[in-house]
Amino acid sequence: MRVRFRNLAEAERQAKRALPRAVWLAVKAGNEQGWTLDDNLRAFNELGFSPTIFDRPTSFDLRTSIMGVDLEFPVMISPVGAQAIHPDGEVGVARAAARSGTAMGLSSWAGHDVSDVVRANPDTFFQLYWVGTKHDIERRVEAARRAGAKGLIVTLDWSHTPRRDWGVPPAPPSDLGPKTIARLAPEALSRPAWLARYLRRGAIPDLRVPNLFGNDDSVPFFGKAWSVFEETPPPTWEDVRWLRELWGGPFMVKGINTIKDAKLAVEVGADAISVSNHGGNNIDGSPSPLRYLPDIVTAVGDSVEVVVDGGVRRGSDVVKAIALGAKAVFVGRAFLYGLAAGGEEGVYQVLQILKSGIRETMYGIGRGSIDELSRDDLMVLNRDFFVAPTR
């Protein structure tokens, strides 16, 4: 499929036109009033550059590595659940990431099995939520290991507060029985081209989550797995240490918002941390991670690799994050817009737009390698931009 957008704003508009309203809002909306979602975008706009006209580079080195995986540029696919917005789903996203030379983060809540995604992109990190018993979790970890996942990401920041002032249900339904289909049919029929994509492949959007299989190996629907998630007691740091030892390989803790938690992640043996507020889908009122990224980077030093996510829409955003100390960024909504607009090809185009934007920005500020980037390359347009992370 030929993809026709030149920037992420166009991809977003096309995604909105393509998706049923409820599906679009589930992709777009943040939690509660969306203040955090807005601040994730606003923070990037409060940083600027000082372009130079001399000593501009003639070549660019965008390469980096995270948890032993080499990346051609410092952008990775964030683990995002329920990508049933296009038939290509997570497998298509993984293929697009592989073609672009970057890594795939696969959510526990994905609609495709980890083994299928790893075949599409061997540089796949499996993301785990603490759902069910330790026995359940151990079996899922072993499944990811057998599939060949390159690393494990444990996400710990979810607070079970999925209330939205946007009229969006907090989670997909627990099944696709006749009543559910009848209720959702008007939404699907409102976007016949979207529905036709599935029907041409002899399928309908699949809301099962195969990587959250239970003791009987049955594959639950999203809503059923969600109810187990809500009933599972939160893990302690000793549980995280147990998980780290169980996995034994490259290990990331995602959802860091404070210096204290960053240091605890280092103590339990994390190889990397992701500074994140869950894309604005967790506690509304949490500032953009960009605002306290430098303090966390300073606090952990070289003891752990630091990744950041939330609000990345342009290559220049990536440059700002790297200049503030991140080694790479995760993108979530950005690739979902491409997926909704054009499947695998749409995701590939989004990644190419970001890569080009990084090069163009670095050309303008006179930097040939991402290793040269620092806070000296940035202008702070709002003197209150930086927020010290508490505790």
Coordinates of C-alpha atoms in Angstrom, one line a residue:
M1 CA 0.0 0.0 0.0
R2 CA 1.4 3.4 -0.9
V3 CA 1.5 5.8 2.1
R4 CA 0.9 9.4 1.4
F5 CA 1.9 11.6 4.3
R6 CA 5.0 13.8 4.7
N7 CA 5.0 14.4 8.4
L8 CA 3.4 13.0 11.6
A9 CA 0.7 15.6 11.7
E10 CA -0.6 14.3 8.4
A11 CA -0.3 10.7 9.6
E12 CA -2.4 11.7 12.6
R13 CA -5.1 13.3 10.5
Q14 CA -5.3 10.2 8.2
A15 CA -5.5 7.9 11.2
K16 CA -8.4 9.9 12.6
R17 CA -10.2 9.6 9.3
A18 CA -9.5 5.9 9.0
L19 CA -10.6 4.7 12.4
P20 CA -14.0 4.3 14.0
R21 CA -14.5 7.1 16.6
A22 CA -14.2 4.9 19.7
V23 CA -11.0 3.3 18.3
W24 CA -9.5 6.7 17.4
L25 CA -10.2 8.1 20.9
A26 CA -8.7 5.0 22.5
V27 CA -5.5 5.7 20.5
K28 CA -5.5 9.5 21.0
A29 CA -6.9 10.1 24.4
G30 CA -4.9 10.5 27.6
N31 CA -6.2 9.9 31.1
E32 CA -8.8 12.0 32.8
Q33 CA -8.7 15.6 31.3
G34 CA -5.5 14.9 29.4
W35 CA -3.2 17.4 31.1
T36 CA -0.3 15.0 31.2
L37 CA -0.8 14.1 27.6
D38 CA -0.7 17.8 26.6
D39 CA 2.4 18.5 28.7
N40 CA 4.2 15.6 27.0
L41 CA 3.8 17.6 23.8
R42 CA 4.2 21.1 25.4
A43 CA 7.5 20.3 27.0
F44 CA 9.2 19.7 23.6
N45 CA 7.9 23.1 22.4
E46 CA 9.5 24.8 25.4
L47 CA 13.0 23.9 24.1
G48 CA 14.6 25.4 21.1
F49 CA 17.9 25.3 19.2
S50 CA 20.5 27.8 18.1
P51 CA 21.2 27.0 14.4
T52 CA 24.6 27.5 13.0
I53 CA 25.7 28.4 9.4
F54 CA 29.3 27.3 9.7
D55 CA 31.0 23.9 10.3
R56 CA 28.0 22.0 9.3
P57 CA 28.5 18.2 9.0
T58 CA 28.6 16.3 5.7
S59 CA 27.8 12.9 7.2
F60 CA 25.8 11.7 10.2
D61 CA 26.2 8.9 12.7
L62 CA 22.9 8.2 14.4
R63 CA 23.8 4.8 15.7
T64 CA 23.3 3.7 19.3
S65 CA 22.6 0.6 21.3
I66 CA 20.2 -0.4 24.0
M67 CA 20.6 -3.5 26.1
G68 CA 23.1 -4.9 23.7
V69 CA 20.9 -4.3 20.6
D70 CA 22.4 -2.1 17.9
L71 CA 20.1 0.6 16.5
E72 CA 20.6 2.5 13.3
F73 CA 19.0 5.6 14.9
P74 CA 17.9 6.3 18.5
V75 CA 14.1 5.5 18.1
M76 CA 12.5 2.3 19.2
I77 CA 8.9 1.0 19.0
S78 CA 7.3 1.4 22.4
P79 CA 5.4 -1.6 23.8
V80 CA 1.7 -0.7 23.2
G81 CA -1.1 -3.1 23.8
A82 CA -4.1 -4.0 21.6
Q83 CA -2.8 -2.9 18.1
A84 CA -6.0 -4.3 16.4
I85 CA -6.4 -1.0 14.6
H86 CA -5.1 -2.5 11.4
P87 CA -4.8 -6.2 10.3
D88 CA -1.0 -6.0 10.1
G89 CA -0.9 -5.4 13.9
E90 CA 2.2 -6.0 15.9
V91 CA 3.8 -8.3 13.2
G92 CA 3.5 -5.5 10.7
V93 CA 5.0 -3.0 13.1
A94 CA 7.8 -5.4 13.9
R95 CA 8.6 -5.8 10.2
A96 CA 8.6 -2.0 9.7
A97 CA 11.0 -1.6 12.6
A98 CA 13.3 -4.3 11.3
R99 CA 13.4 -2.6 7.9
S100 CA 14.3 0.6 9.6
G101 CA 17.1 -0.9 11.6
T102 CA 15.5 -0.5 15.1
A103 CA 14.1 -2.6 17.9
M104 CA 10.5 -3.6 18.6
G105 CA 9.0 -3.4 22.1
L106 CA 6.1 -6.0 22.4
S107 CA 3.5 -5.5 25.0
S108 CA 2.0 -8.3 27.1
W109 CA -1.3 -7.0 25.9
A110 CA -0.4 -7.5 22.2
G111 CA -2.7 -9.3 19.8
H112 CA 0.1 -11.4 18.3
D113 CA 2.2 -14.1 20.0
V114 CA 5.7 -13.1 20.9
S115 CA 7.2 -15.9 18.7
D116 CA 5.5 -14.5 15.6
V117 CA 6.8 -11.0 16.4
V118 CA 10.3 -12.2 17.0
R119 CA 10.3 -14.0 13.7
A120 CA 9.3 -10.6 12.1
N121 CA 12.0 -8.7 14.0
P122 CA 14.7 -10.7 15.9
D123 CA 15.5 -7.5 17.8
T124 CA 12.4 -7.6 20.0
F125 CA 12.1 -6.7 23.6
F126 CA 9.2 -8.4 25.5
Q127 CA 7.4 -6.2 27.9
L128 CA 5.8 -7.7 31.0
Y129 CA 3.2 -6.4 33.4
W130 CA 2.8 -8.0 36.8
V131 CA -0.4 -9.9 36.1
G132 CA -1.5 -13.1 37.9
T133 CA 0.6 -15.4 40.1
K134 CA 4.3 -15.8 40.1
H135 CA 3.8 -19.2 38.4
D136 CA 1.9 -17.4 35.6
I137 CA 4.6 -14.8 35.2
E138 CA 7.4 -17.4 35.2
R139 CA 5.7 -19.3 32.3
R140 CA 5.3 -16.1 30.3
V141 CA 8.9 -15.2 30.8
E142 CA 10.0 -18.6 29.7
A143 CA 7.8 -18.3 26.6
A144 CA 9.5 -15.0 25.7
R145 CA 12.9 -16.7 26.3
R146 CA 12.0 -19.6 24.0
A147 CA 10.8 -17.2 21.3
G148 CA 14.2 -15.5 21.3
A149 CA 13.3 -12.1 22.8
K150 CA 16.5 -10.0 23.2
G151 CA 15.5 -8.4 26.5
L152 CA 12.7 -8.1 29.1
I153 CA 10.9 -4.8 29.9
V154 CA 8.9 -4.7 33.1
T155 CA 6.4 -1.9 33.3
L156 CA 5.6 -0.9 36.9
D157 CA 3.8 2.5 36.7
W158 CA 0.2 1.5 36.0
S159 CA -2.1 2.7 38.7
H160 CA -5.5 1.4 37.5
T161 CA -6.9 4.8 36.9
P162 CA -8.1 4.6 33.3
R163 CA -10.8 7.3 33.6
R164 CA -11.1 9.6 30.6
D165 CA -13.1 12.7 30.0
W166 CA -13.2 11.7 26.4
G167 CA -16.1 9.2 26.4
V168 CA -13.8 6.2 25.8
P169 CA -14.4 2.9 27.5
P170 CA -11.4 2.0 29.8
A171 CA -10.7 -1.3 28.1
P172 CA -11.9 -3.4 25.1
P173 CA -14.7 -5.9 25.9
S174 CA -14.2 -9.2 27.6
D175 CA -15.4 -11.2 24.6
L176 CA -16.8 -10.9 21.1
G177 CA -20.1 -12.6 21.6
P178 CA -23.3 -11.6 19.7
K179 CA -24.3 -8.8 22.2
T180 CA -20.8 -7.3 22.0
I181 CA -20.8 -7.5 18.2
A182 CA -24.2 -5.9 18.0
R183 CA -23.1 -3.1 20.2
L184 CA -19.9 -2.4 18.3
A185 CA -21.3 -2.9 14.8
P186 CA -22.4 0.8 14.2
E187 CA -18.9 1.9 15.1
A188 CA -17.3 -0.5 12.6
L189 CA -19.8 0.2 9.9
S190 CA -19.1 3.9 10.2
R191 CA -15.7 3.3 8.7
P192 CA -16.4 0.7 5.9
A193 CA -12.9 1.0 4.5
W194 CA -11.4 0.1 7.9
L195 CA -13.7 -2.9 8.3
A196 CA -13.0 -4.0 4.7
R197 CA -9.3 -4.3 5.4
Y198 CA -10.2 -7.1 7.9
L199 CA -12.9 -8.7 5.8
R200 CA -10.5 -9.0 2.8
R201 CA -8.3 -11.1 5.0
G202 CA -11.2 -13.1 6.3
A203 CA -11.0 -11.8 9.8
I204 CA -12.3 -9.2 12.3
P205 CA -10.3 -7.2 14.9
D206 CA -9.0 -9.8 17.4
L207 CA -9.1 -8.6 21.0
R208 CA -7.5 -11.7 22.5
V209 CA -4.1 -11.3 24.3
P210 CA -2.1 -14.5 23.6
N211 CA 0.9 -13.5 25.7
L212 CA -1.2 -13.4 28.9
F213 CA -2.2 -17.1 28.7
G214 CA -3.3 -18.7 32.0
N215 CA -2.6 -22.0 33.7
D216 CA -4.7 -23.9 31.2
D217 CA -2.9 -22.2 28.3
S218 CA -6.2 -20.6 27.2
V219 CA -5.9 -17.2 25.5
P220 CA -8.1 -14.6 27.3
F221 CA -9.8 -11.6 25.8
F222 CA -8.5 -8.2 26.7
G223 CA -11.2 -7.4 29.2
K224 CA -10.9 -10.7 31.0
A225 CA -7.1 -10.3 31.3
W226 CA -7.7 -6.8 32.6
S227 CA -9.8 -8.0 35.4
V228 CA -7.0 -10.3 36.5
F229 CA -4.6 -7.4 36.3
E230 CA -6.7 -5.3 38.6
E231 CA -6.9 -8.2 41.1
T232 CA -3.2 -8.9 41.2
P233 CA -1.3 -7.3 44.2
P234 CA 1.4 -5.0 43.0
P235 CA 5.0 -6.3 43.0
T236 CA 7.6 -5.3 45.6
W237 CA 11.1 -4.5 44.7
E238 CA 12.1 -8.0 45.9
D239 CA 9.6 -9.3 43.3
V240 CA 11.3 -7.2 40.7
R241 CA 14.7 -8.6 41.8
W242 CA 13.3 -12.1 41.5
L243 CA 12.1 -11.3 38.0
R244 CA 15.4 -9.9 37.0
E245 CA 17.2 -13.1 38.2
L246 CA 14.6 -15.3 36.6
W247 CA 15.1 -13.6 33.2
G248 CA 18.9 -13.4 33.5
G249 CA 19.4 -11.4 30.4
P250 CA 19.1 -7.7 29.4
F251 CA 16.5 -6.1 31.7
M252 CA 14.7 -2.7 31.6
V253 CA 12.4 -1.1 34.2
K254 CA 9.9 1.2 32.6
G255 CA 7.8 3.9 34.2
I256 CA 10.5 5.7 36.2
N257 CA 9.5 9.1 37.4
T258 CA 11.7 9.8 40.5
I259 CA 15.4 9.7 41.4
K260 CA 14.6 7.2 44.2
D261 CA 13.0 4.7 41.8
A262 CA 15.8 5.1 39.3
K263 CA 18.3 4.2 41.9
L264 CA 16.2 1.3 43.1
A265 CA 16.1 0.0 39.6
V266 CA 19.9 0.1 39.4
E267 CA 20.1 -1.7 42.8
V268 CA 17.9 -4.6 41.5
G269 CA 20.2 -5.0 38.5
A270 CA 18.4 -3.2 35.7
D271 CA 20.5 -2.7 32.6
A272 CA 18.2 0.2 31.4
I273 CA 15.4 2.3 32.7
S274 CA 12.6 4.1 30.8
V275 CA 11.7 7.5 32.1
S276 CA 8.0 7.6 31.3
N277 CA 4.5 8.7 32.4
H278 CA 2.8 6.0 30.3
G279 CA 2.1 8.4 27.5
G280 CA -0.3 10.4 29.6
N281 CA -2.4 7.3 30.3
N282 CA -1.6 6.9 33.9
I283 CA -1.9 9.5 36.7
D284 CA -3.1 12.8 35.1
G285 CA -1.0 15.6 36.4
S286 CA 2.4 14.0 36.0
P287 CA 4.7 16.4 34.1
S288 CA 6.5 15.4 30.9
P289 CA 9.4 13.1 31.6
L290 CA 11.5 15.5 29.5
R291 CA 11.3 18.0 32.4
Y292 CA 13.1 15.8 34.9
L293 CA 15.1 13.6 32.6
P294 CA 18.4 15.5 33.2
D295 CA 18.2 15.1 37.0
I296 CA 17.6 11.3 36.7
V297 CA 20.5 10.9 34.2
T298 CA 22.8 12.8 36.6
A299 CA 21.6 10.6 39.5
V300 CA 22.3 7.3 37.8
G301 CA 25.4 8.2 35.8
D302 CA 26.8 5.5 33.7
S303 CA 25.3 2.7 35.9
V304 CA 22.3 2.2 33.6
E305 CA 21.1 3.1 30.1
V306 CA 18.3 5.8 30.1
V307 CA 15.5 5.8 27.6
V308 CA 12.6 8.3 27.6
D309 CA 9.1 8.4 26.0
G310 CA 6.1 10.6 25.8
G311 CA 5.2 13.2 23.2
V312 CA 7.8 12.4 20.5
R313 CA 6.4 13.5 17.1
R314 CA 9.4 14.9 15.2
G315 CA 13.0 14.1 14.6
S316 CA 13.8 17.4 16.4
D317 CA 12.1 16.0 19.5
V318 CA 14.4 13.0 19.4
V319 CA 17.4 15.3 19.2
K320 CA 16.2 17.3 22.3
A321 CA 15.8 14.1 24.3
I322 CA 19.2 12.9 23.4
A323 CA 20.7 16.3 24.2
L324 CA 19.1 16.0 27.7
G325 CA 20.8 12.7 28.4
A326 CA 18.6 9.9 27.0
K327 CA 20.3 7.2 24.9
A328 CA 17.2 6.6 22.8
V329 CA 13.5 7.2 22.8
F330 CA 10.4 5.1 22.6
V331 CA 7.6 6.2 20.3
G332 CA 4.0 5.0 20.8
R333 CA 1.2 7.1 19.3
A334 CA 3.5 8.2 16.5
F335 CA 3.8 4.7 15.0
L336 CA 0.1 4.0 15.8
Y337 CA -0.9 6.8 13.6
G338 CA 1.2 5.3 10.8
L339 CA -0.3 1.8 11.5
A340 CA -3.8 3.1 11.3
A341 CA -3.1 5.1 8.1
G342 CA -1.2 2.5 6.2
G343 CA -0.3 -0.7 8.1
E344 CA 3.3 -1.8 7.9
E345 CA 4.1 0.7 5.2
G346 CA 2.6 3.5 7.3
V347 CA 4.8 2.6 10.3
Y348 CA 7.9 2.4 8.1
Q349 CA 7.1 5.8 6.7
V350 CA 6.8 7.3 10.2
L351 CA 10.2 5.9 11.2
Q352 CA 11.8 7.3 8.1
I353 CA 10.3 10.7 8.8
L354 CA 11.7 10.6 12.3
K355 CA 15.1 9.5 11.0
S356 CA 15.2 12.3 8.4
G357 CA 14.1 14.8 11.0
I358 CA 17.0 13.8 13.3
R359 CA 19.5 14.3 10.4
E360 CA 18.0 17.6 9.4
T361 CA 18.1 19.0 12.9
M362 CA 21.6 17.9 13.5
Y363 CA 22.7 19.5 10.2
G364 CA 21.1 22.8 11.4
I365 CA 22.9 22.8 14.7
G366 CA 26.2 21.5 13.4
R367 CA 26.4 18.1 15.0
G368 CA 27.4 15.0 13.0
S369 CA 27.0 12.4 15.7
I370 CA 24.4 11.9 18.4
D371 CA 27.3 11.4 20.8
E372 CA 28.1 15.1 20.4
L373 CA 24.7 16.3 21.5
S374 CA 24.4 18.0 24.9
R375 CA 22.4 20.6 26.7
D376 CA 24.6 23.3 25.2
D377 CA 22.7 22.6 21.9
L378 CA 19.4 23.7 23.5
M379 CA 17.7 26.9 24.3
V380 CA 15.3 26.8 27.2
L381 CA 12.3 29.0 26.2
N382 CA 10.6 28.7 29.5
R383 CA 12.7 29.3 32.6
D384 CA 10.5 27.0 34.6
F385 CA 10.9 24.2 32.2
F386 CA 12.9 21.8 34.4
V387 CA 11.1 20.1 37.3
A388 CA 13.2 18.3 39.9
P389 CA 11.8 14.8 40.4
T390 CA 10.7 14.4 44.0
R391 CA 11.8 11.7 46.4

